[in-house]
Amino acid sequence: MNSFKEALRKIYLSYLNDNVDHSELNAATQSYKKLLFDWYSNHFSNELDPENLASEYGTAISSLGAASCIEDGYRTRQFIRGISKALDQKLTYKGPIHVVYAGTGPFANLLLPIFQEYAQFDIHYTLVEINPPSFTILKRLMEEFNQSEFEIKLKLADASKLKIPFDERPDIIISETMQAGLRAEPQVAILQNLIPQAKNNAFIIPQNIKLSLGLIAQPKASNLTQQEVVYREYPVFETINFSSTVDSFSSVHTQIQEKDLLINSCLALLTEIRVFEDELIQMNQSGLTVPLKLMDLPDEQATNYSIISRYQLKPKPELIIKMM
Ligand SMILES: C[S@@+](CC[C@H](N)C(=O)[O-])C[C@H]1O[C@@H](n2cnc3c(N)ncnc32)[C@H](O)[C@@H]1O
């Protein structure tokens, strides 16, 4: 484990470099992936499980899918930086810090390089994972990784229903259980359950996930070098507004005037993530923030568009969008 921990330290320091050097980021991401996948194949004879698990509030992705999230290197970097900054701020207060990480996957990707960096502080971690094959791997990894130097509890549980004991109320909640457009996975339901159980001044990571309807100017087919550009955004949903559990979210009405349309406009669903303070994940910086094209909006129809959107938790979490 010593060489494993040394490798993790290098990866951590690389993610902490303020300058985004894409070849360095890529190298750190590849070595992080190799470290974990090699550890896995040295301890388990079967392949990582590829089956997703359906849960009440959305899909829990498979062990293979969750492990592979590391490959989204900019995302991983931004979370690791954001979590480190949040810990640094909390450590200026007295007393133990409670951290709940909901949806760890098999390797707790977003905290694994952080544990040893904060080993001298009184931090209690609770790692929650719903998918049994991922939990089995996580347990084995932690048995080997944590030789009693860290306070880590593991829970095989649904984080959208988990009850946290009062004396373990979190100072920091971490969850990345999402896809672009907050589709399919249970991020929203997990935040809705955990935020009301956190301390008043707790940090939620990501601090905000914003969904917007966006007007995209599409390049003409003949000019393939031209990039698509979002030229207008209409925010429709933000997780920062969560304070208590509600079963249904209110509808948002968006009006698009004919004068706002360019030739070749298209309507898209945009996702932007504020991980923590200035650690952002903006459009196309990660698989989580790719624009999802909804429809072409031809301007020659000489019409205004009226759109109603509403986030739905069940049966399948997603933003429902209706043209009126
Ligand atoms: C997108 S993966 C992220 C893995 C890792 N945290 C990362 O960011 O690289 C989401 C993980 O959350 C788990 N998960 C999904 N729904 C959950 C729930 N309701 N409670 C606990 N874990 C959940 C999935 O099984 C999966 O391992």
XYZ file of C-alpha atoms and ligand atoms in Angstrom:
351
model
C 0.000 0.000 0.000
C 2.902 2.422 0.457
C 3.581 2.720 -3.249
C -0.190 2.973 -3.850
C -0.350 5.900 -1.411
C 2.698 7.573 -2.942
C 1.099 7.326 -6.388
C -2.113 8.839 -5.008
C -0.117 11.745 -3.595
C 1.395 12.507 -7.008
C -2.056 12.418 -8.607
C -3.433 14.711 -5.907
C -0.642 17.268 -6.360
C -1.111 17.198 -10.079
C -4.855 17.955 -9.736
C -3.981 20.777 -7.355
C -1.830 22.529 -9.945
C -3.711 25.779 -10.655
C -2.737 25.796 -14.309
C -4.723 23.434 -16.458
C -2.071 21.700 -18.508
C -4.048 19.190 -20.559
C -1.205 16.730 -21.040
C -0.451 16.750 -17.294
C -4.159 16.380 -16.489
C -4.395 13.497 -18.912
C -1.311 11.804 -17.444
C -2.645 12.174 -13.873
C -6.028 10.794 -14.928
C -4.488 7.813 -16.740
C -2.253 6.976 -13.798
C -5.216 7.288 -11.380
C -7.238 4.904 -13.523
C -4.353 2.438 -13.871
C -3.642 2.507 -10.128
C -7.226 1.563 -9.258
C -7.852 -0.913 -12.054
C -4.519 -2.669 -11.329
C -5.385 -2.828 -7.628
C -8.750 -4.310 -8.596
C -7.337 -6.998 -10.856
C -4.804 -7.975 -8.174
C -7.630 -8.595 -5.692
C -10.594 -9.863 -7.722
C -10.692 -12.536 -10.394
C -13.887 -11.389 -12.169
C -14.328 -8.293 -14.347
C -15.935 -5.171 -12.858
C -19.734 -5.653 -12.889
C -21.350 -3.886 -15.895
C -24.997 -4.051 -14.643
C -26.792 -0.889 -13.564
C -29.181 -1.059 -10.615
C -32.644 0.529 -10.692
C -33.586 2.411 -7.530
C -36.730 4.351 -6.607
C -35.313 7.742 -7.611
C -33.101 6.800 -10.520
C -30.424 4.526 -11.891
C -27.413 3.594 -9.779
C -24.735 2.985 -12.350
C -22.721 -0.212 -12.396
C -19.344 -0.784 -10.712
C -17.695 -0.573 -14.126
C -19.525 2.672 -14.984
C -18.779 4.274 -11.613
C -15.110 3.253 -11.687
C -14.828 4.648 -15.217
C -15.996 8.098 -14.053
C -12.296 8.717 -13.265
C -11.732 9.016 -17.013
C -13.659 12.291 -16.945
C -10.432 13.885 -15.740
C -11.424 17.549 -15.602
C -14.509 16.628 -13.557
C -12.413 14.584 -11.120
C -9.863 17.416 -10.832
C -12.533 20.020 -10.134
C -14.197 17.909 -7.441
C -10.910 17.080 -5.733
C -9.932 20.758 -5.729
C -13.377 21.859 -4.527
C -13.480 19.277 -1.719
C -9.968 20.292 -0.576
C -10.979 23.965 -0.459
C -14.171 23.154 1.452
C -12.181 21.107 3.993
C -9.622 23.913 4.379
C -12.411 26.346 5.213
C -14.134 24.011 7.662
C -10.862 23.251 9.441
C -10.642 26.852 10.614
C -13.536 25.999 13.008
C -13.113 23.937 16.168
C -14.273 20.353 16.580
C -14.529 17.312 14.356
C -15.701 17.695 10.764
C -18.288 15.238 9.447
C -18.186 14.466 5.757
C -20.838 12.361 3.989
C -19.920 11.103 0.513
C -23.047 9.694 -1.165
C -22.497 7.418 -4.165
C -18.838 6.441 -3.918
C -18.663 3.765 -6.610
C -16.130 0.969 -5.929
C -13.150 3.280 -5.303
C -14.466 6.499 -3.687
C -12.764 8.346 -6.560
C -13.438 11.842 -5.260
C -12.037 11.318 -1.745
C -9.424 8.601 -2.095
C -6.499 10.961 -2.851
C -7.696 13.368 -0.125
C -7.780 11.127 2.981
C -4.022 11.033 3.561
C -3.577 14.747 2.811
C -5.831 15.588 5.773
C -4.748 12.710 8.034
C -3.674 14.986 10.915
C -7.160 16.525 11.275
C -10.208 15.240 13.129
C -12.376 14.374 10.139
C -15.060 11.678 10.241
C -16.083 10.322 6.876
C -19.230 8.341 6.021
C -19.117 6.687 2.620
C -22.488 5.590 1.237
C -23.031 3.323 -1.753
C -26.233 1.582 -2.862
C -24.842 -0.914 -5.355
C -23.725 -4.147 -3.582
C -20.929 -5.122 -6.048
C -19.414 -1.622 -5.746
C -19.780 -1.720 -1.963
C -17.943 -5.057 -1.727
C -14.980 -3.609 -3.620
C -15.025 -0.388 -1.603
C -14.982 -2.368 1.650
C -11.994 -4.410 0.528
C -10.119 -1.317 -0.647
C -10.757 0.488 2.644
C -9.685 -2.531 4.713
C -6.333 -2.357 3.025
C -6.054 1.418 2.621
C -7.160 2.440 6.105
C -4.870 0.993 8.756
C -6.879 2.858 11.442
C -5.344 6.213 10.564
C -8.627 7.558 9.171
C -12.158 7.681 10.713
C -14.144 6.102 7.876
C -17.604 4.477 8.166
C -19.017 2.551 5.241
C -22.746 2.218 4.587
C -24.471 0.046 2.028
C -27.578 2.217 1.709
C -29.805 4.326 -0.509
C -28.618 7.906 0.090
C -31.993 9.257 -1.024
C -33.533 7.656 2.076
C -30.641 7.423 4.543
C -31.209 8.839 8.032
C -28.097 10.370 9.571
C -27.725 10.289 13.391
C -27.967 13.782 14.932
C -24.417 13.715 16.323
C -23.071 12.893 12.844
C -24.829 15.755 11.027
C -22.614 16.568 8.065
C -20.487 19.705 7.720
C -19.818 18.683 4.128
C -21.957 16.596 1.761
C -20.408 15.309 -1.449
C -22.378 13.627 -4.208
C -21.780 13.151 -7.905
C -24.663 10.916 -8.906
C -25.641 12.690 -12.077
C -25.487 12.867 -15.850
C -25.788 15.859 -18.157
C -29.223 17.455 -17.822
C -29.664 15.777 -14.394
C -31.184 12.885 -16.303
C -31.592 9.300 -15.084
C -29.443 9.311 -11.922
C -30.749 10.290 -8.454
C -28.608 13.388 -7.655
C -31.634 15.586 -6.933
C -33.395 13.088 -4.644
C -30.129 12.424 -2.767
C -29.538 16.149 -2.172
C -33.157 16.600 -1.130
C -32.795 13.902 1.492
C -29.364 14.852 2.816
C -29.399 18.674 2.839
C -32.109 19.005 5.513
C -30.051 16.643 7.727
C -26.866 18.712 7.459
C -25.638 21.446 9.816
C -26.938 24.946 9.050
C -23.706 26.207 7.513
C -22.812 22.936 5.778
C -21.121 22.938 2.389
C -22.865 20.983 -0.331
C -20.617 19.749 -3.127
C -21.497 20.563 -5.859
C -22.696 23.890 -4.458
C -24.970 24.345 -7.427
C -26.051 22.511 -10.548
C -27.831 24.797 -12.964
C -29.974 23.646 -15.879
C -30.806 26.174 -18.595
C -32.531 26.144 -21.917
C -30.041 27.468 -24.415
C -30.249 28.797 -27.932
C -27.406 27.420 -29.992
C -26.283 28.840 -33.318
C -25.478 25.789 -35.395
C -22.744 26.003 -38.003
C -23.768 25.630 -41.641
C -23.088 22.074 -42.796
C -20.561 23.352 -45.322
C -18.459 25.078 -42.679
C -17.376 22.262 -40.400
C -14.588 24.188 -38.707
C -17.085 26.616 -37.200
C -17.994 25.835 -33.563
C -21.514 25.716 -32.228
C -22.104 28.646 -29.883
C -24.699 29.204 -27.197
C -25.891 32.777 -27.654
C -28.733 32.902 -25.132
C -29.509 31.080 -21.895
C -32.706 30.820 -19.845
C -32.094 29.238 -16.395
C -34.863 26.803 -15.435
C -33.610 24.767 -12.442
C -30.922 25.115 -9.769
C -30.038 22.771 -6.913
C -28.785 25.682 -4.764
C -32.410 26.568 -4.026
C -33.051 23.306 -2.147
C -33.984 23.744 1.474
C -36.511 21.021 2.222
C -37.975 17.945 0.666
C -40.675 18.494 -1.939
C -42.185 15.826 -4.144
C -42.723 18.099 -7.089
C -40.929 21.141 -8.387
C -42.701 24.148 -9.814
C -43.046 24.731 -13.536
C -40.962 27.409 -15.228
C -42.281 29.295 -18.228
C -39.754 30.388 -20.885
C -40.693 32.689 -23.764
C -38.475 32.774 -26.824
C -39.195 35.663 -29.151
C -38.942 35.262 -32.873
C -36.400 38.109 -32.886
C -34.081 36.002 -30.683
C -33.743 33.280 -33.291
C -30.875 33.138 -35.720
C -30.845 31.154 -38.930
C -30.152 27.574 -37.846
C -30.989 28.023 -34.152
C -31.428 24.965 -32.034
C -32.807 24.522 -28.526
C -30.573 22.650 -26.083
C -30.531 21.685 -22.420
C -27.386 23.070 -20.770
C -25.783 21.957 -17.511
C -23.328 24.018 -15.494
C -21.776 22.914 -12.220
C -20.347 25.075 -9.440
C -18.396 22.423 -7.538
C -17.194 24.836 -4.848
C -16.656 28.593 -5.120
C -14.480 29.222 -8.189
C -14.119 25.525 -9.054
C -16.585 25.262 -11.916
C -17.388 22.748 -14.633
C -18.633 24.708 -17.600
C -20.172 23.661 -20.893
C -18.275 20.844 -22.611
C -15.525 20.689 -19.971
C -16.864 17.282 -18.872
C -19.328 14.631 -19.971
C -21.576 16.052 -17.243
C -21.852 19.390 -19.020
C -22.313 18.476 -22.684
C -25.280 20.353 -24.186
C -28.187 18.039 -24.982
C -29.867 19.077 -28.218
C -33.650 19.159 -27.918
C -34.927 20.466 -31.266
C -34.299 22.773 -34.177
C -36.102 26.108 -34.001
C -36.567 27.261 -37.568
C -36.888 31.080 -37.713
C -38.818 31.038 -40.976
C -41.938 29.923 -39.085
C -42.204 33.527 -37.839
C -43.362 32.539 -34.400
C -42.574 32.965 -30.737
C -41.988 29.835 -28.715
C -43.478 29.261 -25.299
C -41.926 26.461 -23.248
C -42.901 24.976 -19.899
C -40.261 23.009 -18.016
C -40.504 21.171 -14.753
C -38.066 18.838 -13.000
C -39.592 15.439 -12.263
C -38.194 13.027 -9.663
C -40.237 9.922 -10.493
C -40.579 7.550 -12.270
C -37.449 8.723 -14.077
C -35.608 11.850 -12.941
C -35.411 14.424 -15.716
C -36.454 17.885 -16.797
C -39.779 17.575 -18.617
C -39.954 20.143 -21.415
C -43.197 20.958 -23.236
C -43.703 23.329 -26.147
C -47.003 25.177 -25.686
C -21.736 8.566 -11.312
S -21.108 7.388 -10.168
C -19.858 8.328 -9.389
C -18.773 7.510 -8.748
C -17.728 8.360 -8.011
N -18.357 9.028 -6.867
C -17.126 9.408 -8.888
O -17.607 10.550 -8.841
O -16.193 9.148 -9.627
C -22.444 7.369 -9.000
C -22.360 6.328 -7.905
O -23.437 6.580 -7.007
C -24.069 5.368 -6.655
N -25.470 5.666 -6.317
C -26.474 5.943 -7.201
N -27.614 6.133 -6.538
C -27.337 6.008 -5.227
C -28.119 6.095 -4.056
N -29.437 6.346 -4.114
N -27.528 5.911 -2.869
C -26.198 5.645 -2.789
N -25.407 5.521 -3.873
C -25.962 5.712 -5.076
C -23.942 4.518 -7.896
O -24.109 3.149 -7.592
C -22.529 4.902 -8.366
O -21.585 4.076 -7.729
